[in-house]
Amino acid sequence: MAIWKREATLELLNQRSVGCMVEHLGIRFTALNDDSIEAVMPVDQRTTQPFGLLHGGASVVLAETLGSMAGYLCTAGEQWVVGLEVNANHLRAANHGEVRGVCRPLHLGGSHQVWQIEIFDQKNRLCCTSRLTTAVMQPRVG
């Protein structure tokens, strides 16, 4: 059974990413499964640090992009999510091609969510593990 409360397609997710950092870094959503969401990001001049390795900050952007979009898809109506905390452990360097992020929920509560995001290189080796906590925001009344 799917965890998503909103209707979405990969095309809609990628259209929503136009004109912001997500598009600038070349992040593309590639899979929307019943309980996970995936995206890829190139390892190129936009996402590497001066020594040619994937920048840790770019990995965090990919993780927060995935967790925030997943969080939004788990809300309904006029609800939305904002990030409260993100952390990342960088385990392996990537220096070419693209990386793939996979996001799954650890906790889906009414007021907050916790997402686990794992980032893999082209050989499917774990490069980064990240966790994002989001707050579920409600429309203000009055």
mmCIF file of N, CA and C in Angstrom:
data_model
loop_
_atom_site.group_PDB
_atom_site.id
_atom_site.type_symbol
_atom_site.label_atom_id
_atom_site.label_comp_id
_atom_site.label_asym_id
_atom_site.label_seq_id
_atom_site.Cartn_x
_atom_site.Cartn_y
_atom_site.Cartn_z
ATOM 1 N N MET A 1 0.840 -1.190 0.000
ATOM 2 C CA MET A 1 0.000 0.000 0.000
ATOM 3 C C MET A 1 0.881 1.248 0.000
ATOM 4 N N ALA A 2 0.562 2.184 -0.849
ATOM 5 C CA ALA A 2 1.356 3.402 -0.991
ATOM 6 C C ALA A 2 1.174 4.334 0.208
ATOM 7 N N ILE A 3 2.235 5.028 0.560
ATOM 8 C CA ILE A 3 2.197 5.974 1.676
ATOM 9 C C ILE A 3 1.778 7.373 1.232
ATOM 10 N N TRP A 4 1.736 7.607 -0.059
ATOM 11 C CA TRP A 4 1.507 8.957 -0.576
ATOM 12 C C TRP A 4 0.043 9.361 -0.451
ATOM 13 N N LYS A 5 -0.191 10.613 -0.041
ATOM 14 C CA LYS A 5 -1.539 11.155 0.066
ATOM 15 C C LYS A 5 -1.884 12.044 -1.121
ATOM 16 N N ARG A 6 -0.872 12.430 -1.891
ATOM 17 C CA ARG A 6 -1.081 13.292 -3.057
ATOM 18 C C ARG A 6 -0.824 12.494 -4.328
ATOM 19 N N GLU A 7 -1.557 12.845 -5.360
ATOM 20 C CA GLU A 7 -1.322 12.250 -6.672
ATOM 21 C C GLU A 7 -0.047 12.873 -7.251
ATOM 22 N N ALA A 8 0.814 12.050 -7.805
ATOM 23 C CA ALA A 8 2.052 12.565 -8.382
ATOM 24 C C ALA A 8 2.559 11.612 -9.450
ATOM 25 N N THR A 9 3.276 12.178 -10.392
ATOM 26 C CA THR A 9 3.997 11.400 -11.397
ATOM 27 C C THR A 9 5.422 11.934 -11.431
ATOM 28 N N LEU A 10 6.310 11.173 -12.020
ATOM 29 C CA LEU A 10 7.690 11.660 -12.167
ATOM 30 C C LEU A 10 7.725 12.948 -12.979
ATOM 31 N N GLU A 11 6.896 13.025 -14.003
ATOM 32 C CA GLU A 11 6.848 14.236 -14.818
ATOM 33 C C GLU A 11 6.466 15.450 -13.973
ATOM 34 N N LEU A 12 5.451 15.306 -13.123
ATOM 35 C CA LEU A 12 5.042 16.422 -12.262
ATOM 36 C C LEU A 12 6.127 16.792 -11.254
ATOM 37 N N LEU A 13 6.788 15.791 -10.670
ATOM 38 C CA LEU A 13 7.858 16.076 -9.710
ATOM 39 C C LEU A 13 8.987 16.839 -10.384
ATOM 40 N N ASN A 14 9.361 16.429 -11.584
ATOM 41 C CA ASN A 14 10.447 17.105 -12.288
ATOM 42 C C ASN A 14 10.039 18.487 -12.772
ATOM 43 N N GLN A 15 8.777 18.670 -13.163
ATOM 44 C CA GLN A 15 8.299 20.003 -13.546
ATOM 45 C C GLN A 15 8.333 20.951 -12.355
ATOM 46 N N ARG A 16 7.999 20.445 -11.175
ATOM 47 C CA ARG A 16 7.980 21.269 -9.968
ATOM 48 C C ARG A 16 9.387 21.743 -9.592
ATOM 49 N N SER A 17 10.404 21.056 -10.095
ATOM 50 C CA SER A 17 11.790 21.357 -9.752
ATOM 51 C C SER A 17 12.435 22.389 -10.680
ATOM 52 N N VAL A 18 11.717 22.842 -11.681
ATOM 53 C CA VAL A 18 12.262 23.811 -12.631
ATOM 54 C C VAL A 18 12.396 25.177 -11.958
ATOM 55 N N GLY A 19 13.514 25.837 -12.219
ATOM 56 C CA GLY A 19 13.699 27.206 -11.756
ATOM 57 C C GLY A 19 14.212 27.341 -10.337
ATOM 58 N N CYS A 20 14.720 26.266 -9.754
ATOM 59 C CA CYS A 20 15.262 26.356 -8.396
ATOM 60 C C CYS A 20 16.569 25.559 -8.319
ATOM 61 N N MET A 21 17.119 25.421 -7.138
ATOM 62 C CA MET A 21 18.384 24.731 -6.967
ATOM 63 C C MET A 21 18.359 23.309 -7.511
ATOM 64 N N VAL A 22 17.220 22.649 -7.389
ATOM 65 C CA VAL A 22 17.081 21.273 -7.851
ATOM 66 C C VAL A 22 17.423 21.192 -9.339
ATOM 67 N N GLU A 23 16.837 22.060 -10.133
ATOM 68 C CA GLU A 23 17.143 22.084 -11.566
ATOM 69 C C GLU A 23 18.589 22.502 -11.805
ATOM 70 N N HIS A 24 19.048 23.510 -11.083
ATOM 71 C CA HIS A 24 20.413 24.026 -11.271
ATOM 72 C C HIS A 24 21.461 22.924 -11.085
ATOM 73 N N LEU A 25 21.245 22.037 -10.120
ATOM 74 C CA LEU A 25 22.205 20.962 -9.869
ATOM 75 C C LEU A 25 21.958 19.740 -10.747
ATOM 76 N N GLY A 26 20.912 19.769 -11.563
ATOM 77 C CA GLY A 26 20.646 18.664 -12.476
ATOM 78 C C GLY A 26 19.989 17.463 -11.823
ATOM 79 N N ILE A 27 19.337 17.669 -10.686
ATOM 80 C CA ILE A 27 18.660 16.568 -9.987
ATOM 81 C C ILE A 27 17.390 16.213 -10.758
ATOM 82 N N ARG A 28 17.202 14.910 -11.001
ATOM 83 C CA ARG A 28 16.018 14.408 -11.686
ATOM 84 C C ARG A 28 15.393 13.281 -10.874
ATOM 85 N N PHE A 29 14.090 13.371 -10.638
ATOM 86 C CA PHE A 29 13.365 12.282 -9.984
ATOM 87 C C PHE A 29 13.232 11.145 -10.987
ATOM 88 N N THR A 30 13.534 9.918 -10.531
ATOM 89 C CA THR A 30 13.560 8.773 -11.446
ATOM 90 C C THR A 30 12.642 7.632 -11.041
ATOM 91 N N ALA A 31 12.189 7.594 -9.797
ATOM 92 C CA ALA A 31 11.305 6.512 -9.361
ATOM 93 C C ALA A 31 10.412 7.007 -8.236
ATOM 94 N N LEU A 32 9.149 6.593 -8.311
ATOM 95 C CA LEU A 32 8.166 6.872 -7.269
ATOM 96 C C LEU A 32 7.482 5.545 -6.986
ATOM 97 N N ASN A 33 7.939 4.882 -5.931
ATOM 98 C CA ASN A 33 7.431 3.566 -5.558
ATOM 99 C C ASN A 33 6.403 3.708 -4.442
ATOM 100 N N ASP A 34 5.820 2.604 -3.979
ATOM 101 C CA ASP A 34 4.793 2.668 -2.940
ATOM 102 C C ASP A 34 5.299 3.300 -1.643
ATOM 103 N N ASP A 35 6.567 3.084 -1.305
ATOM 104 C CA ASP A 35 7.085 3.612 -0.034
ATOM 105 C C ASP A 35 8.472 4.233 -0.167
ATOM 106 N N SER A 36 8.854 4.617 -1.377
ATOM 107 C CA SER A 36 10.153 5.270 -1.563
ATOM 108 C C SER A 36 10.109 6.161 -2.795
ATOM 109 N N ILE A 37 11.063 7.069 -2.834
ATOM 110 C CA ILE A 37 11.215 7.980 -3.962
ATOM 111 C C ILE A 37 12.709 8.034 -4.282
ATOM 112 N N GLU A 38 13.050 8.144 -5.558
ATOM 113 C CA GLU A 38 14.451 8.147 -5.980
ATOM 114 C C GLU A 38 14.720 9.294 -6.937
ATOM 115 N N ALA A 39 15.966 9.744 -6.925
ATOM 116 C CA ALA A 39 16.411 10.782 -7.860
ATOM 117 C C ALA A 39 17.894 10.573 -8.134
ATOM 118 N N VAL A 40 18.346 11.102 -9.261
ATOM 119 C CA VAL A 40 19.762 11.075 -9.602
ATOM 120 C C VAL A 40 20.283 12.500 -9.693
ATOM 121 N N MET A 41 21.601 12.634 -9.509
ATOM 122 C CA MET A 41 22.270 13.931 -9.608
ATOM 123 C C MET A 41 23.609 13.696 -10.297
ATOM 124 N N PRO A 42 23.970 14.538 -11.265
ATOM 125 C CA PRO A 42 25.263 14.365 -11.921
ATOM 126 C C PRO A 42 26.409 14.737 -10.988
ATOM 127 N N VAL A 43 27.527 14.088 -11.192
ATOM 128 C CA VAL A 43 28.773 14.473 -10.524
ATOM 129 C C VAL A 43 29.558 15.242 -11.587
ATOM 130 N N ASP A 44 29.427 16.567 -11.580
ATOM 131 C CA ASP A 44 30.056 17.412 -12.588
ATOM 132 C C ASP A 44 30.474 18.738 -11.964
ATOM 133 N N GLN A 45 30.790 19.732 -12.784
ATOM 134 C CA GLN A 45 31.296 21.010 -12.281
ATOM 135 C C GLN A 45 30.318 21.711 -11.360
ATOM 136 N N ARG A 46 29.027 21.383 -11.421
ATOM 137 C CA ARG A 46 28.040 22.006 -10.537
ATOM 138 C C ARG A 46 28.035 21.395 -9.148
ATOM 139 N N THR A 47 28.484 20.148 -9.033
ATOM 140 C CA THR A 47 28.288 19.400 -7.789
ATOM 141 C C THR A 47 29.585 18.916 -7.145
ATOM 142 N N THR A 48 30.728 19.238 -7.729
ATOM 143 C CA THR A 48 32.000 18.783 -7.145
ATOM 144 C C THR A 48 32.687 19.903 -6.383
ATOM 145 N N GLN A 49 33.600 19.505 -5.501
ATOM 146 C CA GLN A 49 34.435 20.466 -4.793
ATOM 147 C C GLN A 49 35.734 20.646 -5.585
ATOM 148 N N PRO A 50 36.624 21.553 -5.170
ATOM 149 C CA PRO A 50 37.818 21.869 -5.968
ATOM 150 C C PRO A 50 38.728 20.681 -6.277
ATOM 151 N N PHE A 51 38.623 19.578 -5.550
ATOM 152 C CA PHE A 51 39.482 18.426 -5.781
ATOM 153 C C PHE A 51 38.821 17.380 -6.682
ATOM 154 N N GLY A 52 37.656 17.725 -7.268
ATOM 155 C CA GLY A 52 37.008 16.853 -8.230
ATOM 156 C C GLY A 52 36.090 15.795 -7.644
ATOM 157 N N LEU A 53 35.886 15.822 -6.343
ATOM 158 C CA LEU A 53 35.005 14.850 -5.693
ATOM 159 C C LEU A 53 33.630 15.474 -5.465
ATOM 160 N N LEU A 54 32.617 14.627 -5.399
ATOM 161 C CA LEU A 54 31.274 15.114 -5.107
ATOM 162 C C LEU A 54 31.298 15.907 -3.804
ATOM 163 N N HIS A 55 30.790 17.113 -3.848
ATOM 164 C CA HIS A 55 30.761 17.996 -2.676
ATOM 165 C C HIS A 55 29.757 17.461 -1.667
ATOM 166 N N GLY A 56 30.144 17.403 -0.404
ATOM 167 C CA GLY A 56 29.238 16.937 0.639
ATOM 168 C C GLY A 56 27.966 17.755 0.696
ATOM 169 N N GLY A 57 28.061 19.043 0.432
ATOM 170 C CA GLY A 57 26.879 19.895 0.429
ATOM 171 C C GLY A 57 25.910 19.527 -0.678
ATOM 172 N N ALA A 58 26.447 19.107 -1.828
ATOM 173 C CA ALA A 58 25.579 18.669 -2.925
ATOM 174 C C ALA A 58 24.838 17.397 -2.529
ATOM 175 N N SER A 59 25.518 16.507 -1.824
ATOM 176 C CA SER A 59 24.846 15.295 -1.331
ATOM 177 C C SER A 59 23.712 15.658 -0.388
ATOM 178 N N VAL A 60 23.940 16.649 0.454
ATOM 179 C CA VAL A 60 22.899 17.083 1.387
ATOM 180 C C VAL A 60 21.732 17.720 0.630
ATOM 181 N N VAL A 61 22.029 18.468 -0.428
ATOM 182 C CA VAL A 61 20.947 19.039 -1.240
ATOM 183 C C VAL A 61 20.110 17.920 -1.855
ATOM 184 N N LEU A 62 20.761 16.883 -2.387
ATOM 185 C CA LEU A 62 20.016 15.754 -2.948
ATOM 186 C C LEU A 62 19.162 15.095 -1.867
ATOM 187 N N ALA A 63 19.739 14.880 -0.693
ATOM 188 C CA ALA A 63 18.994 14.247 0.399
ATOM 189 C C ALA A 63 17.800 15.100 0.822
ATOM 190 N N GLU A 64 18.019 16.392 1.008
ATOM 191 C CA GLU A 64 16.918 17.247 1.450
ATOM 192 C C GLU A 64 15.859 17.400 0.365
ATOM 193 N N THR A 65 16.266 17.401 -0.891
ATOM 194 C CA THR A 65 15.309 17.447 -1.996
ATOM 195 C C THR A 65 14.399 16.231 -1.958
ATOM 196 N N LEU A 66 14.994 15.065 -1.813
ATOM 197 C CA LEU A 66 14.207 13.837 -1.766
ATOM 198 C C LEU A 66 13.284 13.804 -0.550
ATOM 199 N N GLY A 67 13.829 14.091 0.625
ATOM 200 C CA GLY A 67 13.028 14.043 1.843
ATOM 201 C C GLY A 67 11.915 15.075 1.862
ATOM 202 N N SER A 68 12.203 16.266 1.372
ATOM 203 C CA SER A 68 11.183 17.317 1.355
ATOM 204 C C SER A 68 10.054 16.988 0.390
ATOM 205 N N MET A 69 10.410 16.476 -0.792
ATOM 206 C CA MET A 69 9.363 16.111 -1.750
ATOM 207 C C MET A 69 8.555 14.929 -1.226
ATOM 208 N N ALA A 70 9.226 13.939 -0.660
ATOM 209 C CA ALA A 70 8.507 12.799 -0.085
ATOM 210 C C ALA A 70 7.590 13.274 1.040
ATOM 211 N N GLY A 71 8.103 14.168 1.874
ATOM 212 C CA GLY A 71 7.291 14.699 2.963
ATOM 213 C C GLY A 71 6.058 15.419 2.466
ATOM 214 N N TYR A 72 6.225 16.221 1.434
ATOM 215 C CA TYR A 72 5.086 16.927 0.856
ATOM 216 C C TYR A 72 4.058 15.937 0.308
ATOM 217 N N LEU A 73 4.541 14.881 -0.354
ATOM 218 C CA LEU A 73 3.620 13.894 -0.919
ATOM 219 C C LEU A 73 2.857 13.129 0.157
ATOM 220 N N CYS A 74 3.351 13.165 1.393
ATOM 221 C CA CYS A 74 2.677 12.494 2.514
ATOM 222 C C CYS A 74 1.773 13.438 3.294
ATOM 223 N N THR A 75 1.557 14.641 2.770
ATOM 224 C CA THR A 75 0.610 15.570 3.380
ATOM 225 C C THR A 75 -0.617 15.665 2.491
ATOM 226 N N ALA A 76 -1.626 16.368 2.977
ATOM 227 C CA ALA A 76 -2.872 16.497 2.220
ATOM 228 C C ALA A 76 -3.362 17.937 2.276
ATOM 229 N N GLY A 77 -4.184 18.282 1.309
ATOM 230 C CA GLY A 77 -4.817 19.605 1.298
ATOM 231 C C GLY A 77 -3.800 20.725 1.291
ATOM 232 N N GLU A 78 -3.967 21.665 2.230
ATOM 233 C CA GLU A 78 -3.098 22.823 2.290
ATOM 234 C C GLU A 78 -1.894 22.621 3.214
ATOM 235 N N GLN A 79 -1.672 21.414 3.696
ATOM 236 C CA GLN A 79 -0.494 21.136 4.513
ATOM 237 C C GLN A 79 0.765 21.220 3.639
ATOM 238 N N TRP A 80 1.886 21.470 4.289
ATOM 239 C CA TRP A 80 3.178 21.424 3.636
ATOM 240 C C TRP A 80 4.214 21.049 4.671
ATOM 241 N N VAL A 81 5.455 20.822 4.256
ATOM 242 C CA VAL A 81 6.505 20.469 5.213
ATOM 243 C C VAL A 81 7.660 21.446 5.103
ATOM 244 N N VAL A 82 8.361 21.606 6.217
ATOM 245 C CA VAL A 82 9.613 22.366 6.255
ATOM 246 C C VAL A 82 10.657 21.503 6.966
ATOM 247 N N GLY A 83 11.887 21.643 6.528
ATOM 248 C CA GLY A 83 12.959 20.888 7.151
ATOM 249 C C GLY A 83 13.312 21.445 8.516
ATOM 250 N N LEU A 84 13.505 20.563 9.486
ATOM 251 C CA LEU A 84 13.942 20.957 10.826
ATOM 252 C C LEU A 84 15.416 20.633 11.056
ATOM 253 N N GLU A 85 15.836 19.474 10.544
ATOM 254 C CA GLU A 85 17.215 19.042 10.784
ATOM 255 C C GLU A 85 17.606 18.069 9.688
ATOM 256 N N VAL A 86 18.832 18.215 9.197
ATOM 257 C CA VAL A 86 19.375 17.273 8.231
ATOM 258 C C VAL A 86 20.796 16.932 8.659
ATOM 259 N N ASN A 87 21.149 15.673 8.546
ATOM 260 C CA ASN A 87 22.535 15.282 8.811
ATOM 261 C C ASN A 87 22.971 14.325 7.724
ATOM 262 N N ALA A 88 24.267 14.191 7.575
ATOM 263 C CA ALA A 88 24.798 13.310 6.528
ATOM 264 C C ALA A 88 26.135 12.750 6.969
ATOM 265 N N ASN A 89 26.324 11.484 6.697
ATOM 266 C CA ASN A 89 27.607 10.830 6.877
ATOM 267 C C ASN A 89 28.121 10.464 5.498
ATOM 268 N N HIS A 90 29.266 11.019 5.137
ATOM 269 C CA HIS A 90 29.875 10.787 3.827
ATOM 270 C C HIS A 90 30.812 9.596 3.968
ATOM 271 N N LEU A 91 30.509 8.508 3.281
ATOM 272 C CA LEU A 91 31.192 7.234 3.473
ATOM 273 C C LEU A 91 32.163 6.886 2.357
ATOM 274 N N ARG A 92 31.897 7.369 1.156
ATOM 275 C CA ARG A 92 32.722 7.022 -0.005
ATOM 276 C C ARG A 92 32.663 8.187 -0.987
ATOM 277 N N ALA A 93 33.777 8.474 -1.628
ATOM 278 C CA ALA A 93 33.827 9.565 -2.600
ATOM 279 C C ALA A 93 33.267 9.109 -3.950
ATOM 280 N N ALA A 94 32.654 10.033 -4.653
ATOM 281 C CA ALA A 94 32.240 9.828 -6.047
ATOM 282 C C ALA A 94 32.898 10.943 -6.854
ATOM 283 N N ASN A 95 33.409 10.605 -8.042
ATOM 284 C CA ASN A 95 34.097 11.633 -8.822
ATOM 285 C C ASN A 95 33.701 11.670 -10.294
ATOM 286 N N HIS A 96 32.690 10.911 -10.686
ATOM 287 C CA HIS A 96 32.233 10.952 -12.073
ATOM 288 C C HIS A 96 30.824 10.352 -12.184
ATOM 289 N N GLY A 97 30.240 10.564 -13.346
ATOM 290 C CA GLY A 97 28.925 9.966 -13.616
ATOM 291 C C GLY A 97 27.803 10.657 -12.869
ATOM 292 N N GLU A 98 27.034 9.862 -12.166
ATOM 293 C CA GLU A 98 25.947 10.407 -11.362
ATOM 294 C C GLU A 98 25.774 9.560 -10.115
ATOM 295 N N VAL A 99 25.110 10.133 -9.134
ATOM 296 C CA VAL A 99 24.756 9.407 -7.917
ATOM 297 C C VAL A 99 23.240 9.273 -7.876
ATOM 298 N N ARG A 100 22.781 8.262 -7.139
ATOM 299 C CA ARG A 100 21.347 7.977 -7.024
ATOM 300 C C ARG A 100 20.957 8.005 -5.561
ATOM 301 N N GLY A 101 19.933 8.785 -5.248
ATOM 302 C CA GLY A 101 19.418 8.854 -3.890
ATOM 303 C C GLY A 101 18.128 8.079 -3.756
ATOM 304 N N VAL A 102 18.006 7.350 -2.653
ATOM 305 C CA VAL A 102 16.799 6.580 -2.352
ATOM 306 C C VAL A 102 16.294 7.036 -0.991
ATOM 307 N N CYS A 103 15.042 7.447 -0.928
ATOM 308 C CA CYS A 103 14.455 8.018 0.291
ATOM 309 C C CYS A 103 13.292 7.154 0.756
ATOM 310 N N ARG A 104 13.345 6.795 2.064
ATOM 311 C CA ARG A 104 12.279 5.994 2.685
ATOM 312 C C ARG A 104 11.928 6.613 4.042
ATOM 313 N N PRO A 105 10.684 6.451 4.470
ATOM 314 C CA PRO A 105 10.307 7.016 5.772
ATOM 315 C C PRO A 105 10.798 6.153 6.928
ATOM 316 N N LEU A 106 11.213 6.833 7.989
ATOM 317 C CA LEU A 106 11.465 6.183 9.273
ATOM 318 C C LEU A 106 10.305 6.433 10.225
ATOM 319 N N HIS A 107 9.645 7.603 10.061
ATOM 320 C CA HIS A 107 8.514 7.968 10.917
ATOM 321 C C HIS A 107 7.611 8.921 10.140
ATOM 322 N N LEU A 108 6.327 8.634 10.108
ATOM 323 C CA LEU A 108 5.343 9.503 9.455
ATOM 324 C C LEU A 108 4.283 9.882 10.474
ATOM 325 N N GLY A 109 4.547 10.951 11.198
ATOM 326 C CA GLY A 109 3.609 11.408 12.208
ATOM 327 C C GLY A 109 2.771 12.571 11.718
ATOM 328 N N GLY A 110 1.812 12.956 12.529
ATOM 329 C CA GLY A 110 0.937 14.065 12.176
ATOM 330 C C GLY A 110 1.617 15.421 12.256
ATOM 331 N N SER A 111 2.646 15.542 13.092
ATOM 332 C CA SER A 111 3.321 16.835 13.242
ATOM 333 C C SER A 111 4.750 16.840 12.722
ATOM 334 N N HIS A 112 5.347 15.669 12.583
ATOM 335 C CA HIS A 112 6.689 15.615 11.996
ATOM 336 C C HIS A 112 6.929 14.269 11.324
ATOM 337 N N GLN A 113 7.942 14.272 10.475
ATOM 338 C CA GLN A 113 8.331 13.074 9.728
ATOM 339 C C GLN A 113 9.842 12.926 9.838
ATOM 340 N N VAL A 114 10.329 11.704 9.706
ATOM 341 C CA VAL A 114 11.770 11.449 9.646
ATOM 342 C C VAL A 114 12.025 10.566 8.431
ATOM 343 N N TRP A 115 12.949 11.004 7.590
ATOM 344 C CA TRP A 115 13.267 10.334 6.334
ATOM 345 C C TRP A 115 14.717 9.867 6.328
ATOM 346 N N GLN A 116 14.938 8.668 5.822
ATOM 347 C CA GLN A 116 16.276 8.115 5.632
ATOM 348 C C GLN A 116 16.592 8.171 4.141
ATOM 349 N N ILE A 117 17.716 8.792 3.806
ATOM 350 C CA ILE A 117 18.121 8.917 2.413
ATOM 351 C C ILE A 117 19.506 8.292 2.260
ATOM 352 N N GLU A 118 19.613 7.371 1.320
ATOM 353 C CA GLU A 118 20.904 6.753 1.019
ATOM 354 C C GLU A 118 21.293 7.130 -0.396
ATOM 355 N N ILE A 119 22.568 7.489 -0.570
ATOM 356 C CA ILE A 119 23.076 7.925 -1.866
ATOM 357 C C ILE A 119 24.140 6.933 -2.327
ATOM 358 N N PHE A 120 23.958 6.452 -3.557
ATOM 359 C CA PHE A 120 24.816 5.410 -4.124
ATOM 360 C C PHE A 120 25.547 5.925 -5.362
ATOM 361 N N ASP A 121 26.767 5.409 -5.591
ATOM 362 C CA ASP A 121 27.489 5.745 -6.811
ATOM 363 C C ASP A 121 27.024 4.856 -7.956
ATOM 364 N N GLN A 122 27.655 4.990 -9.108
ATOM 365 C CA GLN A 122 27.231 4.230 -10.296
ATOM 366 C C GLN A 122 27.449 2.736 -10.159
ATOM 367 N N LYS A 123 28.312 2.324 -9.216
ATOM 368 C CA LYS A 123 28.531 0.898 -8.968
ATOM 369 C C LYS A 123 27.649 0.394 -7.825
ATOM 370 N N ASN A 124 26.663 1.206 -7.443
ATOM 371 C CA ASN A 124 25.702 0.889 -6.391
ATOM 372 C C ASN A 124 26.360 0.741 -5.016
ATOM 373 N N ARG A 125 27.457 1.472 -4.808
ATOM 374 C CA ARG A 125 28.133 1.486 -3.502
ATOM 375 C C ARG A 125 27.611 2.682 -2.708
ATOM 376 N N LEU A 126 27.355 2.462 -1.428
ATOM 377 C CA LEU A 126 26.832 3.519 -0.567
ATOM 378 C C LEU A 126 27.890 4.604 -0.375
ATOM 379 N N CYS A 127 27.539 5.840 -0.753
ATOM 380 C CA CYS A 127 28.441 6.986 -0.631
ATOM 381 C C CYS A 127 28.085 7.879 0.546
ATOM 382 N N CYS A 128 26.799 7.968 0.839
ATOM 383 C CA CYS A 128 26.330 8.887 1.875
ATOM 384 C C CYS A 128 25.034 8.346 2.457
ATOM 385 N N THR A 129 24.897 8.474 3.757
ATOM 386 C CA THR A 129 23.623 8.180 4.399
ATOM 387 C C THR A 129 23.193 9.436 5.141
ATOM 388 N N SER A 130 21.947 9.802 4.982
ATOM 389 C CA SER A 130 21.454 11.062 5.520
ATOM 390 C C SER A 130 20.097 10.843 6.162
ATOM 391 N N ARG A 131 19.766 11.728 7.089
ATOM 392 C CA ARG A 131 18.455 11.688 7.733
ATOM 393 C C ARG A 131 17.909 13.107 7.759
ATOM 394 N N LEU A 132 16.654 13.255 7.371
ATOM 395 C CA LEU A 132 15.986 14.551 7.361
ATOM 396 C C LEU A 132 14.752 14.474 8.240
ATOM 397 N N THR A 133 14.609 15.441 9.128
ATOM 398 C CA THR A 133 13.396 15.581 9.942
ATOM 399 C C THR A 133 12.630 16.783 9.423
ATOM 400 N N THR A 134 11.349 16.587 9.159
ATOM 401 C CA THR A 134 10.500 17.673 8.677
ATOM 402 C C THR A 134 9.362 17.914 9.670
ATOM 403 N N ALA A 135 8.894 19.149 9.691
ATOM 404 C CA ALA A 135 7.687 19.502 10.450
ATOM 405 C C ALA A 135 6.540 19.607 9.458
ATOM 406 N N VAL A 136 5.401 19.052 9.810
ATOM 407 C CA VAL A 136 4.200 19.157 8.981
ATOM 408 C C VAL A 136 3.485 20.441 9.399
ATOM 409 N N MET A 137 3.339 21.352 8.456
ATOM 410 C CA MET A 137 2.743 22.655 8.726
ATOM 411 C C MET A 137 1.271 22.649 8.316
ATOM 412 N N GLN A 138 0.472 23.301 9.145
ATOM 413 C CA GLN A 138 -0.971 23.408 8.906
ATOM 414 C C GLN A 138 -1.296 24.842 8.512
ATOM 415 N N PRO A 139 -2.300 25.043 7.667
ATOM 416 C CA PRO A 139 -2.712 26.405 7.336
ATOM 417 C C PRO A 139 -3.184 27.128 8.593
ATOM 418 N N ARG A 140 -2.861 28.393 8.673
ATOM 419 C CA ARG A 140 -3.314 29.186 9.825
ATOM 420 C C ARG A 140 -4.763 29.613 9.628
ATOM 421 N N VAL A 141 -5.512 29.499 10.684
ATOM 422 C CA VAL A 141 -6.920 29.876 10.641
ATOM 423 C C VAL A 141 -7.071 31.235 11.306
ATOM 424 N N GLY A 142 -7.762 32.146 10.602
ATOM 425 C CA GLY A 142 -8.066 33.446 11.186
ATOM 426 C C GLY A 142 -7.032 34.390 10.925
#
